[in-house]
PDB file of C-alpha atoms in Angstrom:
ATOM      1  CA  MET A 100      -6.776  15.160  -0.533  1.00 51.00           C
ATOM      2  CA  ARG A 101      -4.816  14.654  -3.739  1.00 53.00           C
ATOM      3  CA  ALA A 102      -7.919  13.023  -5.237  1.00 50.00           C
ATOM      4  CA  ILE A 103     -10.028  16.115  -4.499  1.00 52.00           C
ATOM      5  CA  GLY A 104      -7.249  18.352  -5.793  1.00 53.00           C
ATOM      6  CA  GLY A 105      -6.983  16.213  -8.914  1.00 51.00           C
ATOM      7  CA  LEU A 106     -10.688  16.502  -9.624  1.00 51.00           C
ATOM      8  CA  TRP A 107     -10.588  20.271  -9.161  1.00 53.00           C
ATOM      9  CA  ARG A 108      -7.467  20.626 -11.329  1.00 56.00           C
ATOM     10  CA  TRP A 109      -8.894  18.573 -14.210  1.00 50.00           C
ATOM     11  CA  ARG A 110     -12.381  20.130 -14.041  1.00 56.00           C
ATOM     12  CA  HIS A 111     -11.976  22.653 -16.908  1.00 59.00           C
ATOM     13  CA  ASN A 112      -8.438  21.930 -18.098  1.00 57.00           C
ATOM     14  CA  PRO A 113      -8.349  21.810 -21.946  1.00 58.00           C
ATOM     15  CA  LEU A 114      -5.523  19.232 -21.795  1.00 53.00           C
ATOM     16  CA  ARG A 115      -7.641  16.878 -19.717  1.00 57.00           C
ATOM     17  CA  ARG A 116      -7.956  13.326 -20.974  1.00 63.00           C
ATOM     18  CA  ALA A 117     -10.830  11.062 -20.022  1.00 65.00           C
ATOM     19  CA  THR A 118      -8.406   8.790 -18.179  1.00 69.00           C
ATOM     20  CA  ASP A 119      -7.108  11.698 -16.080  1.00 67.00           C
ATOM     21  CA  LEU A 120     -10.589  12.396 -14.779  1.00 73.00           C
ATOM     22  CA  ALA A 121     -11.272   8.693 -14.301  1.00 79.00           C
ATOM     23  CA  GLU A 122      -8.084   8.299 -12.228  1.00 80.00           C
ATOM     24  CA  ALA A 123      -9.109  11.225 -10.039  1.00 79.00           C
ATOM     25  CA  TRP A 124     -12.581   9.730  -9.490  1.00 83.00           C
ATOM     26  CA  VAL A 125     -11.058   6.330  -8.645  1.00 87.00           C
ATOM     27  CA  ALA A 126      -8.735   8.010  -6.138  1.00 87.00           C
ATOM     28  CA  LEU A 127     -11.666   9.885  -4.566  1.00 86.00           C
ATOM     29  CA  ALA A 128     -13.725   6.688  -4.299  1.00 90.00           C
ATOM     30  CA  THR A 129     -10.770   4.934  -2.664  1.00 91.00           C
ATOM     31  CA  LEU A 130     -10.394   7.783  -0.186  1.00 91.00           C
ATOM     32  CA  VAL A 131     -14.082   7.533   0.744  1.00 92.00           C
ATOM     33  CA  LEU A 132     -13.752   3.766   1.210  1.00 92.00           C
ATOM     34  CA  ILE A 133     -10.684   4.130   3.415  1.00 93.00           C
ATOM     35  CA  VAL A 134     -12.136   6.943   5.533  1.00 94.00           C
ATOM     36  CA  CYS A 135     -15.741   5.747   5.829  1.00 94.00           C
ATOM     37  CA  VAL A 136     -15.983   2.017   5.075  1.00 94.00           C
ATOM     38  CA  ALA A 137     -12.757   0.650   6.603  1.00 95.00           C
ATOM     39  CA  PRO A 138     -13.564   1.925  10.128  1.00 95.00           C
ATOM     40  CA  VAL A 139     -17.074   0.453   9.892  1.00 96.00           C
ATOM     41  CA  VAL A 140     -15.584  -2.911   8.880  1.00 96.00           C
ATOM     42  CA  GLY A 141     -13.172  -2.689  11.804  1.00 96.00           C
ATOM     43  CA  VAL A 142     -15.950  -1.909  14.281  1.00 96.00           C
ATOM     44  CA  ARG A 143     -18.169  -4.725  12.983  1.00 97.00           C
ATOM     45  CA  VAL A 144     -15.355  -7.301  13.070  1.00 97.00           C
ATOM     46  CA  GLY A 145     -14.188  -6.093  16.493  1.00 96.00           C
ATOM     47  CA  THR A 146     -17.721  -6.291  17.887  1.00 96.00           C
ATOM     48  CA  ALA A 147     -18.252  -9.789  16.502  1.00 97.00           C
ATOM     49  CA  ALA A 148     -14.881 -10.904  17.893  1.00 96.00           C
ATOM     50  CA  ALA A 149     -15.687  -9.342  21.278  1.00 95.00           C
ATOM     51  CA  ASP A 150     -19.027 -11.194  21.447  1.00 96.00           C
ATOM     52  CA  ALA A 151     -17.427 -14.511  20.523  1.00 95.00           C
ATOM     53  CA  LEU A 152     -14.554 -14.025  22.963  1.00 95.00           C
ATOM     54  CA  ARG A 153     -16.944 -12.954  25.742  1.00 94.00           C
ATOM     55  CA  ARG A 154     -18.845 -16.206  25.304  1.00 95.00           C
ATOM     56  CA  SER A 155     -15.563 -18.115  25.284  1.00 93.00           C
ATOM     57  CA  VAL A 156     -14.452 -16.393  28.511  1.00 93.00           C
ATOM     58  CA  HIS A 157     -17.765 -17.289  30.170  1.00 93.00           C
ATOM     59  CA  ASP A 158     -17.618 -20.913  28.994  1.00 93.00           C
ATOM     60  CA  GLN A 159     -13.997 -21.364  30.062  1.00 92.00           C
ATOM     61  CA  GLN A 160     -14.560 -19.811  33.480  1.00 90.00           C
ATOM     62  CA  GLU A 161     -17.557 -22.084  33.992  1.00 90.00           C
ATOM     63  CA  ALA A 162     -15.737 -25.249  32.861  1.00 90.00           C
ATOM     64  CA  ARG A 163     -12.281 -24.695  34.377  1.00 92.00           C
ATOM     65  CA  HIS A 164     -11.499 -24.772  38.082  1.00 92.00           C
ATOM     66  CA  ARG A 165      -8.487 -23.640  40.070  1.00 93.00           C
ATOM     67  CA  VAL A 166      -7.272 -26.285  42.494  1.00 92.00           C
ATOM     68  CA  THR A 167      -4.191 -26.673  44.657  1.00 91.00           C
ATOM     69  CA  ALA A 168      -1.669 -29.342  43.712  1.00 92.00           C
ATOM     70  CA  THR A 169       1.034 -30.810  45.952  1.00 91.00           C
ATOM     71  CA  VAL A 170       4.488 -31.720  44.648  1.00 90.00           C
ATOM     72  CA  VAL A 171       5.329 -35.414  45.025  1.00 91.00           C
ATOM     73  CA  ARG A 172       8.741 -35.249  43.332  1.00 88.00           C
ATOM     74  CA  GLU A 173      10.570 -33.353  40.627  1.00 84.00           C
ATOM     75  CA  LEU A 174      10.755 -34.950  37.169  1.00 82.00           C
ATOM     76  CA  ASP A 175      13.354 -34.677  34.435  1.00 75.00           C
ATOM     77  CA  PRO A 176      12.719 -31.884  31.896  1.00 69.00           C
ATOM     78  CA  SER A 177      10.441 -32.930  29.055  1.00 58.00           C
ATOM     79  CA  PRO A 178      12.301 -33.783  25.817  1.00 54.00           C
ATOM     80  CA  LEU A 179       9.634 -31.792  23.953  1.00 52.00           C
ATOM     81  CA  ASP A 180      10.727 -28.522  25.593  1.00 50.00           C
ATOM     82  CA  VAL A 181      13.554 -27.857  23.140  1.00 47.00           C
ATOM     83  CA  ASP A 182      12.592 -24.410  21.797  1.00 48.00           C
ATOM     84  CA  PRO A 183      15.264 -22.032  23.177  1.00 49.00           C
ATOM     85  CA  GLU A 184      13.291 -18.906  22.185  1.00 49.00           C
ATOM     86  CA  ALA A 185      10.170 -20.054  24.009  1.00 46.00           C
ATOM     87  CA  ALA A 186      12.266 -21.051  26.999  1.00 47.00           C
ATOM     88  CA  ALA A 187      13.941 -17.636  27.058  1.00 50.00           C
ATOM     89  CA  ALA A 188      10.647 -15.731  26.808  1.00 52.00           C
ATOM     90  CA  ALA A 189       8.808 -17.700  29.506  1.00 53.00           C
ATOM     91  CA  PRO A 190       9.655 -17.799  33.217  1.00 57.00           C
ATOM     92  CA  PRO A 191      11.638 -20.884  34.260  1.00 65.00           C
ATOM     93  CA  ARG A 192       9.383 -23.882  34.818  1.00 73.00           C
ATOM     94  CA  SER A 193       9.917 -27.181  36.531  1.00 80.00           C
ATOM     95  CA  ARG A 194       8.246 -30.442  35.612  1.00 85.00           C
ATOM     96  CA  VAL A 195       6.949 -32.279  38.664  1.00 88.00           C
ATOM     97  CA  LEU A 196       4.780 -35.201  39.624  1.00 89.00           C
ATOM     98  CA  ALA A 197       1.914 -33.729  41.638  1.00 91.00           C
ATOM     99  CA  GLU A 198      -1.291 -34.761  43.387  1.00 92.00           C
ATOM    100  CA  TRP A 199      -4.542 -32.804  43.511  1.00 93.00           C
ATOM    101  CA  THR A 200      -8.226 -33.247  44.219  1.00 91.00           C
ATOM    102  CA  ALA A 201     -10.570 -32.860  41.248  1.00 89.00           C
ATOM    103  CA  PRO A 202     -13.711 -30.699  41.523  1.00 88.00           C
ATOM    104  CA  ASP A 203     -15.767 -33.901  41.641  1.00 85.00           C
ATOM    105  CA  GLY A 204     -13.810 -35.010  44.747  1.00 87.00           C
ATOM    106  CA  SER A 205     -11.659 -37.698  43.114  1.00 89.00           C
ATOM    107  CA  ALA A 206      -7.911 -37.849  43.750  1.00 91.00           C
ATOM    108  CA  ARG A 207      -5.705 -37.190  40.753  1.00 91.00           C
ATOM    109  CA  HIS A 208      -1.992 -37.229  40.062  1.00 89.00           C
ATOM    110  CA  GLY A 209       0.255 -36.692  37.075  1.00 89.00           C
ATOM    111  CA  PRO A 210       3.068 -34.651  35.586  1.00 90.00           C
ATOM    112  CA  VAL A 211       2.485 -30.890  35.553  1.00 89.00           C
ATOM    113  CA  LEU A 212       4.572 -27.752  35.076  1.00 86.00           C
ATOM    114  CA  THR A 213       5.151 -25.320  37.908  1.00 84.00           C
ATOM    115  CA  VAL A 214       6.925 -21.959  37.934  1.00 73.00           C
ATOM    116  CA  ALA A 215       8.569 -22.781  41.251  1.00 66.00           C
ATOM    117  CA  ASP A 216      12.341 -22.841  41.021  1.00 71.00           C
ATOM    118  CA  GLY A 217      13.665 -26.067  42.523  1.00 74.00           C
ATOM    119  CA  PRO A 218      10.358 -27.441  43.876  1.00 81.00           C
ATOM    120  CA  HIS A 219      10.476 -29.745  46.915  1.00 83.00           C
ATOM    121  CA  PRO A 220       8.101 -32.553  47.892  1.00 88.00           C
ATOM    122  CA  GLY A 221       5.160 -31.103  49.773  1.00 89.00           C
ATOM    123  CA  ASP A 222       5.244 -27.712  48.016  1.00 88.00           C
ATOM    124  CA  ARG A 223       1.788 -26.511  47.014  1.00 90.00           C
ATOM    125  CA  PHE A 224       0.891 -24.525  43.897  1.00 90.00           C
ATOM    126  CA  PRO A 225      -2.290 -23.712  41.937  1.00 91.00           C
ATOM    127  CA  ILE A 226      -3.268 -25.457  38.699  1.00 91.00           C
ATOM    128  CA  TRP A 227      -6.352 -25.345  36.461  1.00 92.00           C
ATOM    129  CA  THR A 228      -8.444 -28.444  35.750  1.00 92.00           C
ATOM    130  CA  ASP A 229     -11.703 -29.346  34.031  1.00 90.00           C
ATOM    131  CA  GLU A 230     -14.682 -30.903  35.843  1.00 88.00           C
ATOM    132  CA  HIS A 231     -12.994 -34.347  35.743  1.00 87.00           C
ATOM    133  CA  GLY A 232      -9.682 -33.152  37.176  1.00 88.00           C
ATOM    134  CA  ARG A 233      -7.690 -33.163  33.930  1.00 91.00           C
ATOM    135  CA  THR A 234      -5.177 -30.317  33.742  1.00 90.00           C
ATOM    136  CA  VAL A 235      -6.084 -27.540  31.307  1.00 91.00           C
ATOM    137  CA  ALA A 236      -4.752 -24.112  30.400  1.00 89.00           C
ATOM    138  CA  ARG A 237      -5.709 -21.094  32.453  1.00 90.00           C
ATOM    139  CA  PRO A 238      -9.076 -19.673  31.291  1.00 91.00           C
ATOM    140  CA  LEU A 239      -9.109 -16.587  29.128  1.00 90.00           C
ATOM    141  CA  ASP A 240      -9.742 -13.415  31.111  1.00 90.00           C
ATOM    142  CA  ALA A 241     -11.904 -10.463  30.061  1.00 91.00           C
ATOM    143  CA  ALA A 242      -8.995  -8.038  29.609  1.00 93.00           C
ATOM    144  CA  THR A 243      -7.139 -10.389  27.262  1.00 92.00           C
ATOM    145  CA  ALA A 244     -10.351 -11.053  25.321  1.00 94.00           C
ATOM    146  CA  ALA A 245     -10.931  -7.316  24.919  1.00 94.00           C
ATOM    147  CA  THR A 246      -7.361  -6.842  23.681  1.00 95.00           C
ATOM    148  CA  HIS A 247      -7.818  -9.618  21.116  1.00 96.00           C
ATOM    149  CA  ALA A 248     -11.096  -8.067  19.943  1.00 96.00           C
ATOM    150  CA  VAL A 249      -9.484  -4.639  19.509  1.00 96.00           C
ATOM    151  CA  LEU A 250      -6.595  -6.186  17.578  1.00 96.00           C
ATOM    152  CA  ALA A 251      -9.033  -8.094  15.355  1.00 96.00           C
ATOM    153  CA  GLY A 252     -11.025  -4.943  14.605  1.00 96.00           C
ATOM    154  CA  THR A 253      -7.905  -2.884  13.916  1.00 96.00           C
ATOM    155  CA  GLY A 254      -6.510  -5.575  11.649  1.00 96.00           C
ATOM    156  CA  ALA A 255      -9.785  -5.814   9.735  1.00 97.00           C
ATOM    157  CA  ALA A 256      -9.877  -2.024   9.250  1.00 96.00           C
ATOM    158  CA  PHE A 257      -6.303  -1.987   7.952  1.00 97.00           C
ATOM    159  CA  ALA A 258      -7.031  -4.963   5.693  1.00 96.00           C
ATOM    160  CA  ALA A 259     -10.088  -3.213   4.226  1.00 96.00           C
ATOM    161  CA  ALA A 260      -8.050  -0.050   3.621  1.00 95.00           C
ATOM    162  CA  ALA A 261      -5.250  -2.063   2.015  1.00 96.00           C
ATOM    163  CA  LEU A 262      -7.767  -3.880  -0.194  1.00 96.00           C
ATOM    164  CA  ALA A 263      -9.247  -0.567  -1.354  1.00 94.00           C
ATOM    165  CA  GLU A 264      -5.797   0.867  -2.094  1.00 94.00           C
ATOM    166  CA  GLY A 265      -4.772  -2.323  -3.893  1.00 94.00           C
ATOM    167  CA  ALA A 266      -7.902  -2.168  -6.054  1.00 94.00           C
ATOM    168  CA  ARG A 267      -7.160   1.489  -6.875  1.00 91.00           C
ATOM    169  CA  ARG A 268      -3.602   0.664  -7.905  1.00 92.00           C
ATOM    170  CA  LEU A 269      -4.828  -2.203 -10.094  1.00 94.00           C
ATOM    171  CA  VAL A 270      -7.411  -0.005 -11.827  1.00 92.00           C
ATOM    172  CA  VAL A 271      -4.877   2.799 -12.413  1.00 88.00           C
ATOM    173  CA  TRP A 272      -2.297   0.281 -13.683  1.00 91.00           C
ATOM    174  CA  ARG A 273      -4.812  -1.047 -16.214  1.00 90.00           C
ATOM    175  CA  MET A 274      -5.702   2.482 -17.287  1.00 87.00           C
ATOM    176  CA  VAL A 275      -2.035   3.327 -17.830  1.00 86.00           C
ATOM    177  CA  ARG A 276      -1.494   0.117 -19.796  1.00 88.00           C
ATOM    178  CA  ARG A 277      -4.491   0.921 -21.990  1.00 86.00           C
ATOM    179  CA  ARG A 278      -3.225   4.481 -22.486  1.00 83.00           C
ATOM    180  CA  TYR A 279       0.216   3.229 -23.570  1.00 85.00           C
ATOM    181  CA  ALA A 280      -1.407   0.708 -25.910  1.00 85.00           C
ATOM    182  CA  ARG A 281      -3.350   3.516 -27.588  1.00 82.00           C
ATOM    183  CA  LEU A 282      -0.159   5.588 -27.897  1.00 81.00           C
ATOM    184  CA  ASP A 283       1.615   2.635 -29.524  1.00 81.00           C
ATOM    185  CA  GLN A 284      -1.235   2.246 -32.013  1.00 83.00           C
ATOM    186  CA  ALA A 285      -1.132   5.958 -32.844  1.00 78.00           C
ATOM    187  CA  TRP A 286       2.642   5.766 -33.286  1.00 81.00           C
ATOM    188  CA  GLU A 287       2.312   2.828 -35.691  1.00 80.00           C
ATOM    189  CA  GLN A 288      -0.326   4.667 -37.733  1.00 77.00           C
ATOM    190  CA  ALA A 289       1.912   7.753 -38.024  1.00 73.00           C
ATOM    191  CA  GLY A 290       4.569   5.600 -39.686  1.00 64.00           C
ATOM    192  CA  PRO A 291       8.352   5.914 -39.694  1.00 61.00           C
ATOM    193  CA  ASP A 292       8.360   9.178 -41.728  1.00 58.00           C
ATOM    194  CA  TRP A 293       6.290  11.227 -39.267  1.00 55.00           C
ATOM    195  CA  GLY A 294       7.199  14.861 -39.248  1.00 56.00           C
ATOM    196  CA  ARG A 295       8.599  14.777 -42.794  1.00 57.00           C
ATOM    197  CA  THR A 296       5.327  14.464 -44.678  1.00 54.00           C
ATOM    198  CA  GLY A 297       4.821  17.335 -47.086  1.00 52.00           C
ATOM    199  CA  THR A 298       8.271  18.843 -46.490  1.00 52.00           C
ATOM    200  CA  GLY A 299       9.528  17.800 -49.919  1.00 50.00           C
ATOM    201  CA  SER A 300      12.389  15.702 -48.566  1.00 47.00           C
TER     202      SER A 300
END
């Protein structure tokens, strides 16, 4: 709104400099970019991210299978789990040796993590595996994919707006520098005795 006001104010002002009008036009162009172009960028990026994530959700749900594992015995905590912040944010997990049947029918066993507190031999819990029975992370669900797509689109829109504002600030900064350079040149041409010329002193 200041850009529109600036253009209106400088329209017929006799004190208007060319740079004043140029700054107002740059501000108006930036406003148009932020209001019109940034949302379009956000929608396009969000849509592309949603399509890619939808395909990823489909592929993961096709390739990953939920099976039931049986606790054989509890294992010592992994020495790699040393991040106290991650441990505080996540629910308590136990590392166990478990057995399960792979989707292809083969028997598998190995160390896995379970959220059970103090698991006992014979306890059963669900895990996710690939077609060969190797443990994998839980597949991405549609709601999480949609949230990621919205965040990607919003971030892209804000980035486009920030880029437009950054370009405006750079252009205005260069205009101001050029204006000060011209003032310095005019000051040097006036000389050190400006204001006293023709006064007889």
